[in-house]
mmCIF file of C-alpha atoms in Angstrom:
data_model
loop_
_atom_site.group_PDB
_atom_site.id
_atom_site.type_symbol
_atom_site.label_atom_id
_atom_site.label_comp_id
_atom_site.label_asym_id
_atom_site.label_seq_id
_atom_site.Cartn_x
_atom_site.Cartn_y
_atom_site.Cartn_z
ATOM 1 C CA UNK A 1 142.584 28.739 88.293
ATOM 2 C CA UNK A 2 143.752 26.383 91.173
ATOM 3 C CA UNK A 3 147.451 25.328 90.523
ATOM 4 C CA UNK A 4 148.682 22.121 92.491
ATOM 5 C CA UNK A 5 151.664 19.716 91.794
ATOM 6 C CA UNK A 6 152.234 16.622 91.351
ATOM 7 C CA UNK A 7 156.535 15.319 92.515
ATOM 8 C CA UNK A 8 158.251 12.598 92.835
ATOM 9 C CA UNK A 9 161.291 11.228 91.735
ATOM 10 C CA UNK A 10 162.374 10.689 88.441
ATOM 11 C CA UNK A 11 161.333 6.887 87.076
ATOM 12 C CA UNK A 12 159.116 6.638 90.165
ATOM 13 C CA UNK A 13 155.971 6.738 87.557
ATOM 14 C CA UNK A 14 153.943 10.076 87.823
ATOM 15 C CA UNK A 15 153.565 10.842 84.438
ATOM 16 C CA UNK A 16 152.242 7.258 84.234
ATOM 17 C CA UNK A 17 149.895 7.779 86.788
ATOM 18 C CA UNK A 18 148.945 11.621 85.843
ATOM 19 C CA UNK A 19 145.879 11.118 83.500
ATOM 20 C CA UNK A 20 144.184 8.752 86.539
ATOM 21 C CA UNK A 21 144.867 11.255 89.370
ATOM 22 C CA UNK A 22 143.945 14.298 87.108
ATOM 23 C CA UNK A 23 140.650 12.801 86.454
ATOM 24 C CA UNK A 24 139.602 11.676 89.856
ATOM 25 C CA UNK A 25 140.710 14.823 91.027
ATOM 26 C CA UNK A 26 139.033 17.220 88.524
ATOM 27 C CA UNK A 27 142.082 18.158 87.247
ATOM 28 C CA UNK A 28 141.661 19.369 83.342
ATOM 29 C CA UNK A 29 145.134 20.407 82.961
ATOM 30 C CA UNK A 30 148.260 19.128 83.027
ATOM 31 C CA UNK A 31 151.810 20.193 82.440
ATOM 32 C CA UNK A 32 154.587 17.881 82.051
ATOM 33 C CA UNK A 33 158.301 17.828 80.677
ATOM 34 C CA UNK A 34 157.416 21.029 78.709
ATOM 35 C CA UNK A 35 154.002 19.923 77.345
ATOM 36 C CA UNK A 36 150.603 21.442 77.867
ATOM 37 C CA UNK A 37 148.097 18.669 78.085
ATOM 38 C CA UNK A 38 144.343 19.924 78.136
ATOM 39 C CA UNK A 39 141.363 17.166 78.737
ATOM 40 C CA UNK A 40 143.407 14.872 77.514
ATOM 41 C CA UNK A 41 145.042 17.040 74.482
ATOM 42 C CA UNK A 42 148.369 18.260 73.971
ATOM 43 C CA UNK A 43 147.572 21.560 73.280
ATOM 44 C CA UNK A 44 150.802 23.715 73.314
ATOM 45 C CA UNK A 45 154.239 22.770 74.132
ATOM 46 C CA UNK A 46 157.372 20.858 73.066
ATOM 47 C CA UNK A 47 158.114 17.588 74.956
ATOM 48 C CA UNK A 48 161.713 17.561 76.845
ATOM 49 C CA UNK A 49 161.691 13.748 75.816
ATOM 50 C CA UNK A 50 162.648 14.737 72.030
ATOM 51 C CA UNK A 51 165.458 16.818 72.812
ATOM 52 C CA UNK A 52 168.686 15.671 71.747
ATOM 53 C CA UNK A 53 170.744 16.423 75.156
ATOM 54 C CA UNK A 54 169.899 16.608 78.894
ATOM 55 C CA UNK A 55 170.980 19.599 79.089
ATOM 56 C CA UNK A 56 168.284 20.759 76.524
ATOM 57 C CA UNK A 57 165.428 18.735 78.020
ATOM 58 C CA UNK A 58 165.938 19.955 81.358
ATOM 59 C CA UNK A 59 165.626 23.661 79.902
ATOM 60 C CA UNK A 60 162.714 22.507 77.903
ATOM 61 C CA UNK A 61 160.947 21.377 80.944
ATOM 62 C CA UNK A 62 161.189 24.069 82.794
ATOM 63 C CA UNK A 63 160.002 27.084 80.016
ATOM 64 C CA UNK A 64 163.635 28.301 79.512
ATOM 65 C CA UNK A 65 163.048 29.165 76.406
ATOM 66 C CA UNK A 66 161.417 32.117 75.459
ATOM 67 C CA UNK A 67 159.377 31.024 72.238
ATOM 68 C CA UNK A 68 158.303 27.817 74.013
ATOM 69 C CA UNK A 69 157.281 29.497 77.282
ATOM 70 C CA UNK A 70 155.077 32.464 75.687
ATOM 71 C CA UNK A 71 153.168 29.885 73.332
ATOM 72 C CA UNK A 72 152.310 27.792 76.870
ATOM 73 C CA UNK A 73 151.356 31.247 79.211
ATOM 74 C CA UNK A 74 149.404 31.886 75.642
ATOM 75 C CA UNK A 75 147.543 28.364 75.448
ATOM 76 C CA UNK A 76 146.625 28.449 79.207
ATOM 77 C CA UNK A 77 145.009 31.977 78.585
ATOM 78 C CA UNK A 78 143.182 30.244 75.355
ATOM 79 C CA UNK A 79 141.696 27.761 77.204
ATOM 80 C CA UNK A 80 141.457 28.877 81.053
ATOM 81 C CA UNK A 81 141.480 25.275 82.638
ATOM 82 C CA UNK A 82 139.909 25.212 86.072
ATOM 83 C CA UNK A 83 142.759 23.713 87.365
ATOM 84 C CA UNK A 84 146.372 23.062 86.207
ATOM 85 C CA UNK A 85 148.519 20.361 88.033
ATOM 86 C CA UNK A 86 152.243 20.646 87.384
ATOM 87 C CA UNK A 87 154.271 17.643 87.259
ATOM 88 C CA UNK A 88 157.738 17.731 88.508
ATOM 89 C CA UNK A 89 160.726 15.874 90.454
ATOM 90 C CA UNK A 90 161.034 18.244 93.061
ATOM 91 C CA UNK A 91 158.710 21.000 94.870
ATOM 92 C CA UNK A 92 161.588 23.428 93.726
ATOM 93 C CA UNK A 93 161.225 22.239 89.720
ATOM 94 C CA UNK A 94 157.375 22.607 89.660
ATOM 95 C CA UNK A 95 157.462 26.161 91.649
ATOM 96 C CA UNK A 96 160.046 26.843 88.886
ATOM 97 C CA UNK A 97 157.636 26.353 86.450
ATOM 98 C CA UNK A 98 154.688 28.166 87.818
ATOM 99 C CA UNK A 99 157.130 31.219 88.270
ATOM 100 C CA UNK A 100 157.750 30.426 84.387
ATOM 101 C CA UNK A 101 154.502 30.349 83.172
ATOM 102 C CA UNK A 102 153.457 32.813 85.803
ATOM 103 C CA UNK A 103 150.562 30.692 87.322
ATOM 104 C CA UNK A 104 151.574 30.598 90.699
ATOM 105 C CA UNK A 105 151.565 30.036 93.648
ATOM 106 C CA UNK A 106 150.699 26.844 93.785
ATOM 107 C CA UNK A 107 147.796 25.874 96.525
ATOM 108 C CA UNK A 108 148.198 21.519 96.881
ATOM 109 C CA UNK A 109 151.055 19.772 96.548
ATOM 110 C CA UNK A 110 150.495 16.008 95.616
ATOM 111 C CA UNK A 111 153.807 13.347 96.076
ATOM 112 C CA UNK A 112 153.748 9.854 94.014
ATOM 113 C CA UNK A 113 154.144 8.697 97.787
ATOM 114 C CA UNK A 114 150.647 9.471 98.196
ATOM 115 C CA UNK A 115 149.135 7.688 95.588
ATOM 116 C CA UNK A 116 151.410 4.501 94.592
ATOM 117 C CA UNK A 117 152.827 2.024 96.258
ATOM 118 C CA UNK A 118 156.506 1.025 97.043
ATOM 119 C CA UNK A 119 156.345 -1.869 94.278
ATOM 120 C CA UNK A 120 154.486 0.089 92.055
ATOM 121 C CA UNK A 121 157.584 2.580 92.213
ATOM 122 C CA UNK A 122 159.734 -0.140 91.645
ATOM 123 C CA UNK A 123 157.864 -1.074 88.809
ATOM 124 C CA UNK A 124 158.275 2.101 87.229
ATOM 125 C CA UNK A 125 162.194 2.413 87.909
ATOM 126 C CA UNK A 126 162.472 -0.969 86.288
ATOM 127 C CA UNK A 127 160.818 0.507 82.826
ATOM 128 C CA UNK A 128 162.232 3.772 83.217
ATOM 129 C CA UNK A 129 166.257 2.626 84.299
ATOM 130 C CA UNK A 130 166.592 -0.814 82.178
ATOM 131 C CA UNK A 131 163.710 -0.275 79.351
ATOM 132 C CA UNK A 132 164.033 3.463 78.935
ATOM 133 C CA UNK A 133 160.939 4.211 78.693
ATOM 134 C CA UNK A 134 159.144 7.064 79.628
ATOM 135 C CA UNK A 135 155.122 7.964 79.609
ATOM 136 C CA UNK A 136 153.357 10.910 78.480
ATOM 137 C CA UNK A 137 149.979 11.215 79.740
ATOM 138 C CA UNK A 138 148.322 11.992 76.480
ATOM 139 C CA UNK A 139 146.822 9.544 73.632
ATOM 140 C CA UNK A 140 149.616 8.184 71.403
ATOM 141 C CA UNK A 141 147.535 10.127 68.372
ATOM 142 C CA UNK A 142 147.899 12.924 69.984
ATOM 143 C CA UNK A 143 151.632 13.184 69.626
ATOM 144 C CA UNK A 144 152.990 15.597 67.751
ATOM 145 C CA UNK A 145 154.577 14.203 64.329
ATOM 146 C CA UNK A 146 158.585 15.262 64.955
ATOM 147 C CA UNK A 147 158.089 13.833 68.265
ATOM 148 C CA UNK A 148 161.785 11.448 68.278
ATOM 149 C CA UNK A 149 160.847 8.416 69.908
ATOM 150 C CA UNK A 150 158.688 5.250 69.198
ATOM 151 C CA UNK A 151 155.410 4.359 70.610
ATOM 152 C CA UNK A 152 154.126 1.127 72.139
ATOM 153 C CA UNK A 153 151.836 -0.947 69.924
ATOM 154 C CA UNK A 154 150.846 1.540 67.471
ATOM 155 C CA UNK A 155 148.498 -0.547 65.091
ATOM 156 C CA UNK A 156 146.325 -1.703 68.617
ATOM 157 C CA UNK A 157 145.940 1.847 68.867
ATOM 158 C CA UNK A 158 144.749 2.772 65.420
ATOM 159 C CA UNK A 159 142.817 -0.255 64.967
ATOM 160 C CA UNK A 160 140.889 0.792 68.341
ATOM 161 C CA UNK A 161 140.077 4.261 66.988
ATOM 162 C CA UNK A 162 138.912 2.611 63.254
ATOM 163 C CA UNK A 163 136.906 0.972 65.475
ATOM 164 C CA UNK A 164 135.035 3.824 66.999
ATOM 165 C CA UNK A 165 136.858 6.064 69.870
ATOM 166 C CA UNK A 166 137.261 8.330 66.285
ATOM 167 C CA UNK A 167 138.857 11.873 66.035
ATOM 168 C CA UNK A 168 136.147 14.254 64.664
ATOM 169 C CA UNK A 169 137.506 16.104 61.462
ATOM 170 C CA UNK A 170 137.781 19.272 63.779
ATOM 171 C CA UNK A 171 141.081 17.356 65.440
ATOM 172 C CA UNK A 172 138.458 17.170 68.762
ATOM 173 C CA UNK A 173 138.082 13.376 69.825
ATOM 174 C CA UNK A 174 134.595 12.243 69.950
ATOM 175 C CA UNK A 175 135.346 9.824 72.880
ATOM 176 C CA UNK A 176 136.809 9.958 76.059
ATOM 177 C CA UNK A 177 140.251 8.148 76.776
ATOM 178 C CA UNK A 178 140.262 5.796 79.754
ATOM 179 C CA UNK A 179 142.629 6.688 82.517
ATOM 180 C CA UNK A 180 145.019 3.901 80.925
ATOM 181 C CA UNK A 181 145.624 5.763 77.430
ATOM 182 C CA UNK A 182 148.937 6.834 77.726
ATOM 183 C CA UNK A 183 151.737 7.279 75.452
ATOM 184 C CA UNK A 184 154.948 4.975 76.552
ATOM 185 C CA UNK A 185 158.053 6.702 74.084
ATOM 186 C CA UNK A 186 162.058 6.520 74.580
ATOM 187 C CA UNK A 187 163.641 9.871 74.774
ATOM 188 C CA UNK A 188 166.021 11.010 71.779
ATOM 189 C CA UNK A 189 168.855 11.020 74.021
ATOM 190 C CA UNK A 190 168.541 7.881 75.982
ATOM 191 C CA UNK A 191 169.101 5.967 72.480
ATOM 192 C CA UNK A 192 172.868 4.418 71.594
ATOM 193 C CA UNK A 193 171.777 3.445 68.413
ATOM 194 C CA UNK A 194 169.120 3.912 65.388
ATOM 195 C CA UNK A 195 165.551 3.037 65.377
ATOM 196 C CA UNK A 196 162.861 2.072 62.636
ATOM 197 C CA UNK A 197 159.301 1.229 62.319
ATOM 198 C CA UNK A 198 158.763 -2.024 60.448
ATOM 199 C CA UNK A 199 157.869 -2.112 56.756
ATOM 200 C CA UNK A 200 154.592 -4.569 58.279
ATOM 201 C CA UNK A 201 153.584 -1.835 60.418
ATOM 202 C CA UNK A 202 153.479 0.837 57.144
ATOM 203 C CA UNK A 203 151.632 -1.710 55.199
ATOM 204 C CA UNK A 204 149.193 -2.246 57.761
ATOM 205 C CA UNK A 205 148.729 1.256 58.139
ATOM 206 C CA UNK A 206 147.791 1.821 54.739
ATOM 207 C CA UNK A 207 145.783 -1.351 54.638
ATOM 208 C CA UNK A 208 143.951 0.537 57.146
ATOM 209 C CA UNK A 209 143.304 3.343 55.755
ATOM 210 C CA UNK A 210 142.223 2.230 52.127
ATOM 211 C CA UNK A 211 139.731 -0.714 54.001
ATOM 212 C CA UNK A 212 137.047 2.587 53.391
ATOM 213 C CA UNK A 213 137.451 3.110 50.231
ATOM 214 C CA UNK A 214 137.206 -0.320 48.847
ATOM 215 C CA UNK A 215 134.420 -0.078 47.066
ATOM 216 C CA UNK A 216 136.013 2.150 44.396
ATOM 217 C CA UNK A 217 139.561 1.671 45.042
ATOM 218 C CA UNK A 218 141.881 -1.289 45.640
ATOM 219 C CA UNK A 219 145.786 -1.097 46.872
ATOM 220 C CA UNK A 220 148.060 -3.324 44.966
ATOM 221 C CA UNK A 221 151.807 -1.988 45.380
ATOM 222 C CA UNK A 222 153.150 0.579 47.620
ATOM 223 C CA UNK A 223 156.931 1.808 47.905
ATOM 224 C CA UNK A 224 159.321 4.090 49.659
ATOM 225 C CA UNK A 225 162.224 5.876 49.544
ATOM 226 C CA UNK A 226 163.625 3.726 52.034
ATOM 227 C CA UNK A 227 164.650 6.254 54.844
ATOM 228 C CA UNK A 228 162.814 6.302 58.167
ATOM 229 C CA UNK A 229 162.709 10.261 58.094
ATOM 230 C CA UNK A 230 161.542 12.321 55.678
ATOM 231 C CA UNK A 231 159.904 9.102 54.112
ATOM 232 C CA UNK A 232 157.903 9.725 50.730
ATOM 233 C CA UNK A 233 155.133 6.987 50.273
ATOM 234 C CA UNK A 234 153.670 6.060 46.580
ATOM 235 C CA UNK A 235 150.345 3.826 46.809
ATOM 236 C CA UNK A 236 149.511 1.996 43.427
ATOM 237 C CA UNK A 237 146.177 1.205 43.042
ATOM 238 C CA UNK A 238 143.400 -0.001 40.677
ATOM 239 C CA UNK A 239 140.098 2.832 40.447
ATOM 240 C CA UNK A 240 136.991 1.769 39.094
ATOM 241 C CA UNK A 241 135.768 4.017 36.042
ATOM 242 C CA UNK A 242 134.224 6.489 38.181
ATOM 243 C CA UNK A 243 134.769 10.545 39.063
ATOM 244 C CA UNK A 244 134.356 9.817 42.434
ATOM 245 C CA UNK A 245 137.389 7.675 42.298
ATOM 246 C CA UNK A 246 139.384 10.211 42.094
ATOM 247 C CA UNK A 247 138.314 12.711 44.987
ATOM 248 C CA UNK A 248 138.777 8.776 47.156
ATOM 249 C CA UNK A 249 142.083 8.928 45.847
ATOM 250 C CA UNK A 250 142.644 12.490 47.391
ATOM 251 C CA UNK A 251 140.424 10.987 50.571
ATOM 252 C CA UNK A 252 143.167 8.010 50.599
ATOM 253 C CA UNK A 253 146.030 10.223 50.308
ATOM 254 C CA UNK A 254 145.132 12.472 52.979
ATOM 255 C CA UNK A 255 144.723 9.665 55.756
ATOM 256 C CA UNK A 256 147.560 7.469 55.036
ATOM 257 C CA UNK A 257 149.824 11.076 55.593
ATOM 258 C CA UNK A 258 147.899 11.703 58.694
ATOM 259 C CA UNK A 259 147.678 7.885 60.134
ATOM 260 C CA UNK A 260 151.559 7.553 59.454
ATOM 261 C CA UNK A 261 152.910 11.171 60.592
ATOM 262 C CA UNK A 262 150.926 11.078 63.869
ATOM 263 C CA UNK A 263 151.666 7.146 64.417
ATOM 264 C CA UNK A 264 155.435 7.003 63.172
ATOM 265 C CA UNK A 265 156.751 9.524 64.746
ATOM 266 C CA UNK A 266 158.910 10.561 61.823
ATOM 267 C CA UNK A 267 158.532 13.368 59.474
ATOM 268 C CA UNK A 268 156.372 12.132 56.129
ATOM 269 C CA UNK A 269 157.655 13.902 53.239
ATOM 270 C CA UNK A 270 154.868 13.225 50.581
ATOM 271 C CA UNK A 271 152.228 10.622 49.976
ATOM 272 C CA UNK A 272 151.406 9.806 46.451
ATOM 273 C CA UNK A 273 148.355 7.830 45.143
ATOM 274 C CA UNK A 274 148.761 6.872 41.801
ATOM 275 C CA UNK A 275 146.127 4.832 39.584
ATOM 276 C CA UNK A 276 147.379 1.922 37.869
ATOM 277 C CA UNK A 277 145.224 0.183 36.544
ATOM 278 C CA UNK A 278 141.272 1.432 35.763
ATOM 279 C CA UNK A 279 138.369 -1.444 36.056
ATOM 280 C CA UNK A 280 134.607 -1.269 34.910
ATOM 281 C CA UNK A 281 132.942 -1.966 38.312
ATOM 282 C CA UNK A 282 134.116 -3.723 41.611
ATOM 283 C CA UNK A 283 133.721 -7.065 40.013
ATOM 284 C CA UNK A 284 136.183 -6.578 37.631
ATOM 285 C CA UNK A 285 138.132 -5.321 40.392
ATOM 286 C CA UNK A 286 137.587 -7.804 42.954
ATOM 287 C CA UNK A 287 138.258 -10.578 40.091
ATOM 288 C CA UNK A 288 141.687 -9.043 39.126
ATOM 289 C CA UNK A 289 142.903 -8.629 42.541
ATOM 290 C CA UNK A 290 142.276 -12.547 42.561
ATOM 291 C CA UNK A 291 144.418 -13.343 39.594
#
């Protein structure tokens, strides 16, 4: 396995720039701020950017801990990538890390001088120092769900996948992400205050979801328990009489848990369909929904 890196200063934009360089270059892995990312999956890992401290992130990213840093040297085993490219601040921090995860040495090294420009740099200090944000180069579904942060434009995203760049039932993506697929998020500790995602954005989320199941099913009140962690959905809806109503129900259930824990970022207690009301056929249904 050929190991290179990949350094520059922090805010100066490689992890924004990561998923381009690691696929013109052949690249199939990358690890960054703690994460294993393989072709485009993270595959093992905890992100520094949910820690709660510096401190913690800092040991985070560089495999300190002992749990974290045996399920990464396990991962890269798993899946042998041809070639790993490290991601780091400093040539010290990324032969750190290949010490760590005992991948070293490392053959290339690669500096965000060689591939951006000084305003692009700029660019990124500007989001990183007065937005906060910071990139992981992985696709925002891809995120693990206690992942503390929030993503940019989340219902774009889904929508785009409903649309066809799908996730296989076997969790394996069925289309390739473009080098521009990357996951913007603010760190747990860079925030001063709290954070939610809007009651529109849950709505639309289940709209979503239920839009393929429509022809037995039809959403007419959903609810909370108000808290933006460990949030419990119920779904009302009206069910044609039909046994296959129910295993949609089940269908229903199962995506709006998925679409919100992966796309919320917060932890999703429980999801609850319930059947409210029980039509003939989807006229009946389609002419109560109108009254």
């Amino acid at each position: 396995m050929k190991v290179v890196s990949f350094t520059g200063k922090s805010g100066t934009g490689k992890s924004f720039q990561a998923t381009a360089l690691a696929q013109s270059r052949g690249f199939d892995a990358i690890i960054d701020d703690g994460l294993l990312i393989y072709k485009g999956q993270i595959v093992a890992g905890s992100s520094a950017k949910k820690c709660a401290s510096k401190a913690a992130a800092m040991r985070t990213a560089l495999f300190n801990y002992d749990d974290h840093r045996e399920e990464v040297k396990a991962a890269i085993e798993e899946f042998s990538p041809q070639a790993l490219m490290i991601i780091g601040t400093s040539d010290r921090m990324t032969d750190i890390v290949a010490e760590q995860l005992g991948i070293g040495p490392i053959e290339e090294r690669i500096y965000i001088e060689d591939v951006t420009t000084e305003e692009e740099r700029a660019t990124a200090r500007h989001f990183r120092v007065d937005e906060g944000e910071h990139v992981i180069p992985a696709p925002v579904g891809q995120l693990r769900r206690d992942f503390a942060g929030y993503f940019m434009d989340p219902i774009k995203h889904f929508i785009d996948k409903a649309k066809g760049n799908a996730v296989s039932s076997g969790g394996k993506k069925e289309a390739d992400d473009g080098p521009d697929d990357r996951t913007v998020v603010r760190p747990t500790f860079s925030y001063s205050g709290s954070f939610y995602i809007s009651e529109q954005v849950i709505r639309d989320i289940i709209r979503l979801c239920a839009e393929k199941y429509e022809s037995h099913l039809a959403v007419v009140d959903r609810m909370n328990n108000g808290k933006q962690t460990n949030m419990s959905i119920t779904i009302d809806v009206m069910a044609i009489r039909d046994p296959d109503s129910v295993d949609m129900c089940i269908a229903l259930q199962r995506d709006v848990f998925k679409a919100l824990a992966t796309m919320t970022a917060f932890t999703i207690e429980s999801v609850n369909v319930r059947i409210r009301d029980i039509v003939r056929d989807a006229d009946e249904m389609h002419s109560r929904r109108l009254h």
